[in-house]
CSV table of C-alpha atoms in Angstrom, one decimal:
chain,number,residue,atom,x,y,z
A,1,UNK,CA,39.9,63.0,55.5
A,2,UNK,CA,38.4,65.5,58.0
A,3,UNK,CA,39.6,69.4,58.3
A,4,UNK,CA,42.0,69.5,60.8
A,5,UNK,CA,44.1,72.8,62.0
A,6,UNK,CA,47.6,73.5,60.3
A,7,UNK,CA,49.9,75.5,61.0
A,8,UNK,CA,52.2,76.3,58.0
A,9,UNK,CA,55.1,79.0,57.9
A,10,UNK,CA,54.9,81.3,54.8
A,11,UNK,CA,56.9,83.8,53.6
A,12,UNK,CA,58.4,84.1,57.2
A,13,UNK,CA,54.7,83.9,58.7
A,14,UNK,CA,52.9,81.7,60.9
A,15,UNK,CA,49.7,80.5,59.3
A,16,UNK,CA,46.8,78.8,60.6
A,17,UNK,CA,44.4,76.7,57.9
A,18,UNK,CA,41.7,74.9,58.7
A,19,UNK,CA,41.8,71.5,55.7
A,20,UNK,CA,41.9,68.5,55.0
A,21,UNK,CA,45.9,67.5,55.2
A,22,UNK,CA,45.7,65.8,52.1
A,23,UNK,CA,44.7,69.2,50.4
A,24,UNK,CA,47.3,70.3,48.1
A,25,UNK,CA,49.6,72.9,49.8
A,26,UNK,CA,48.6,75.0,46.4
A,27,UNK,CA,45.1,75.3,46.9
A,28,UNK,CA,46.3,76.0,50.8
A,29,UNK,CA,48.3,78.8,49.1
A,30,UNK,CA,46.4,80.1,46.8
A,31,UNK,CA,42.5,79.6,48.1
A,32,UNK,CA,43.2,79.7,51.9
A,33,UNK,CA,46.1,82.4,52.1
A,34,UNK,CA,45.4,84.4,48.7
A,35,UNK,CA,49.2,83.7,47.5
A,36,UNK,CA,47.5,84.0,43.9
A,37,UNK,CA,51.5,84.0,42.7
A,38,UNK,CA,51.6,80.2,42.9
A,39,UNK,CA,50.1,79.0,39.8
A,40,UNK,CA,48.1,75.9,38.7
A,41,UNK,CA,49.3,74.7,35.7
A,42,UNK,CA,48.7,70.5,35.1
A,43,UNK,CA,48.1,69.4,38.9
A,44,UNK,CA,50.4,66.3,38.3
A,45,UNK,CA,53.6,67.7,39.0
A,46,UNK,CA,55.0,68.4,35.4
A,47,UNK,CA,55.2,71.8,34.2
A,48,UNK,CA,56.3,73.6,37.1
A,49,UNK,CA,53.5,76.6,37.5
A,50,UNK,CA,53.3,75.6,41.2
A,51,UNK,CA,56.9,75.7,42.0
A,52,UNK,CA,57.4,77.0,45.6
A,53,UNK,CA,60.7,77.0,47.7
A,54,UNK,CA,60.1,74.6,51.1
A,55,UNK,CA,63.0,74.6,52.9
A,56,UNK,CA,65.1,75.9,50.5
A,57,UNK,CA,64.4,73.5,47.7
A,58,UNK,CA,62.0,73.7,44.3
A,59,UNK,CA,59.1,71.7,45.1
A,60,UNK,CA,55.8,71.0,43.1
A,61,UNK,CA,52.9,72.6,45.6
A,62,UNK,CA,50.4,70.7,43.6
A,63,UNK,CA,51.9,67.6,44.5
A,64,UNK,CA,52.9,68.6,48.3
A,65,UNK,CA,49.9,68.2,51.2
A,66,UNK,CA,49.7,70.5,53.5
A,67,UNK,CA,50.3,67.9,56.1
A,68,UNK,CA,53.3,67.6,54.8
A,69,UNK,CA,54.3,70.9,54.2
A,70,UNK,CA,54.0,71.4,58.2
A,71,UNK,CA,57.1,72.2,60.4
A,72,UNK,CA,58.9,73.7,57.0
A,73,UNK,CA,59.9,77.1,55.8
A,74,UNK,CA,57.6,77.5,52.3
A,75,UNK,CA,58.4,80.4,50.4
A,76,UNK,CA,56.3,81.7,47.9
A,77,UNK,CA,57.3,84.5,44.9
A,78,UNK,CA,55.0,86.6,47.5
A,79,UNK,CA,58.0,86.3,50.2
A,80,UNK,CA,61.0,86.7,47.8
A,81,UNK,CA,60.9,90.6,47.4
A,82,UNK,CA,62.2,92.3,51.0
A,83,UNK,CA,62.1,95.4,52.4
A,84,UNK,CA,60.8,96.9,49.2
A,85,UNK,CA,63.9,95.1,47.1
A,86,UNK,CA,64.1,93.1,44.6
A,87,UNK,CA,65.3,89.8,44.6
A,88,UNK,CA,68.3,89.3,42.4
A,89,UNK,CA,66.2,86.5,40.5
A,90,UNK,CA,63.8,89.3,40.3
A,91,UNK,CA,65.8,91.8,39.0
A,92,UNK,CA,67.5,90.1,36.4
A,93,UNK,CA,64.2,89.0,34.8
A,94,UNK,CA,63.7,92.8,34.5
A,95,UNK,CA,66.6,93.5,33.5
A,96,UNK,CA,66.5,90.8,30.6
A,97,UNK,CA,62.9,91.4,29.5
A,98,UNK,CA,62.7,87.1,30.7
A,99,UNK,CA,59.0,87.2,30.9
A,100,UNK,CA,56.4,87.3,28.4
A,101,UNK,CA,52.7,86.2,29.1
A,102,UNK,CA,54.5,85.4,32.8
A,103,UNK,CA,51.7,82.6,33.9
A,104,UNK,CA,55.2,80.6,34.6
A,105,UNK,CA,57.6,82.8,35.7
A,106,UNK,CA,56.7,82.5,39.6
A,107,UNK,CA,57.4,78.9,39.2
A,108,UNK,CA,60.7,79.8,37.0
A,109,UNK,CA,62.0,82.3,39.2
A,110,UNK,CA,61.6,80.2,42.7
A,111,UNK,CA,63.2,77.1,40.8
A,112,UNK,CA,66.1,79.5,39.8
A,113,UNK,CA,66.3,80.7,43.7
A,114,UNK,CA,67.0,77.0,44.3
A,115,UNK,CA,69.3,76.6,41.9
A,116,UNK,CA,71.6,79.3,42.5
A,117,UNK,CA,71.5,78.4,46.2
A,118,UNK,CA,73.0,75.0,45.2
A,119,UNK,CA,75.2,76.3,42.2
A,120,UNK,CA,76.5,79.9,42.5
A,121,UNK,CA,78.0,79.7,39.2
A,122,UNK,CA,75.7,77.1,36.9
A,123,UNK,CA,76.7,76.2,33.3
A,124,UNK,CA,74.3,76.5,30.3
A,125,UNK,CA,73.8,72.4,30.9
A,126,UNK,CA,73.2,72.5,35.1
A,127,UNK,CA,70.7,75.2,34.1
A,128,UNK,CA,68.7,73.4,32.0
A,129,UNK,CA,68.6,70.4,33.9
A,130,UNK,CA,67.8,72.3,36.8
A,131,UNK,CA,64.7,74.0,34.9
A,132,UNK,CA,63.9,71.1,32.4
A,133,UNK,CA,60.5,70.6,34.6
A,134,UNK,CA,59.5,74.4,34.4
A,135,UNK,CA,57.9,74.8,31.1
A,136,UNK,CA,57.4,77.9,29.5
A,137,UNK,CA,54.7,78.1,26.9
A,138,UNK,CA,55.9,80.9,25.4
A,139,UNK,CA,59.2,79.8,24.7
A,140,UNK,CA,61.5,82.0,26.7
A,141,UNK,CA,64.4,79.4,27.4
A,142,UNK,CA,67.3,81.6,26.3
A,143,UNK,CA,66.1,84.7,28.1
A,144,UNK,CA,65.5,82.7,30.9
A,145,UNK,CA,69.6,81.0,31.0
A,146,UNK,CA,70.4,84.7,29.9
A,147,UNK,CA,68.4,86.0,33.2
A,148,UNK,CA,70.0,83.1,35.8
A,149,UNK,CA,73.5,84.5,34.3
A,150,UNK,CA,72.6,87.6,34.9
A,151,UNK,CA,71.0,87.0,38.4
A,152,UNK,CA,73.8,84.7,39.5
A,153,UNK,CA,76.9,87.5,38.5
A,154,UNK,CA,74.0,90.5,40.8
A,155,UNK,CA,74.5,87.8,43.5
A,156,UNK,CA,78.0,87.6,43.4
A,157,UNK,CA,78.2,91.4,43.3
A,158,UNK,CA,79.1,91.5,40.1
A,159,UNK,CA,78.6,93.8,37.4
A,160,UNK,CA,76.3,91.6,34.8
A,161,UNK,CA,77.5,91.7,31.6
């Protein structure tokens, strides 16, 4: 496939690339833009490093073209700190240590984004089903369901407990 002009909306941006659209919106992302946040982790859509939001929802940018990521809102964990705050999602993986060699976290953190956006309020179950395709190396699962507690009770204006 020939390069072609794109123009892609990141992180409340208008971006022009210059690709082939099959080219995987990551290495758009990452090699094009220098949104370094987005990870590659397997390039087949299973672990999750690449997570990014489009349009609202968790989506695998290793798996997306950037044809196809055209005419869509993509969010990267770039665009997800504003105005010099935090994200709540952010936030409560600070506040809960979540992280530890963080290679996945960008991926974990957008995919939690997307979750609470669907699910204010998510059991111990909804979350891991929700993040079952976000693997962690390292291990963190509780800290992580301990940080989307935490991060959905900061969104609700609640004091975390």
């Amino acid at each position: 496939m020939r390069s072609e002009v794109h123009r892609l909306k990141v992180n409340g941006e208008e971006r022009e690339v210059t690709v082939a659209g099959d080219t995987p919106l990551l290495w758009v992302l990452r090699e094009q833009l220098g949104l370094t946040g987005t990870k590659f982790g397997c390039g087949e859509q299973l672990c999750g490093a690449c997570t990014v939001l489009i349009d609202g929802a968790a989506e695998r940018a290793c798996g997306t073209s950037v044809a196809d990521a055209v005419g869509s809102e993509i969010l990267t964990i770039e665009g997800l700190k504003q105005g010099g705050v935090l994200h709540p999602v952010q936030q409560a993986w600070l506040d809960e240590r979540v992280s530890q060699c963080g290679y996945c976290q960008p991926g974990q953190i957008l995919a939690v984004v997307a979750l609470l956006g669907e699910s204010p309020r998510p059991t111990d179950r909804e979350i891991d089903l929700a993040l079952e395709g976000n693997l962690c190396r390292c291990g963190t699962y509780p800290r992580i369901r301990r940080g989307v507690h935490r991060a959905a009770a900061l969104l609700a204006g609640e004091e975390p407990t």
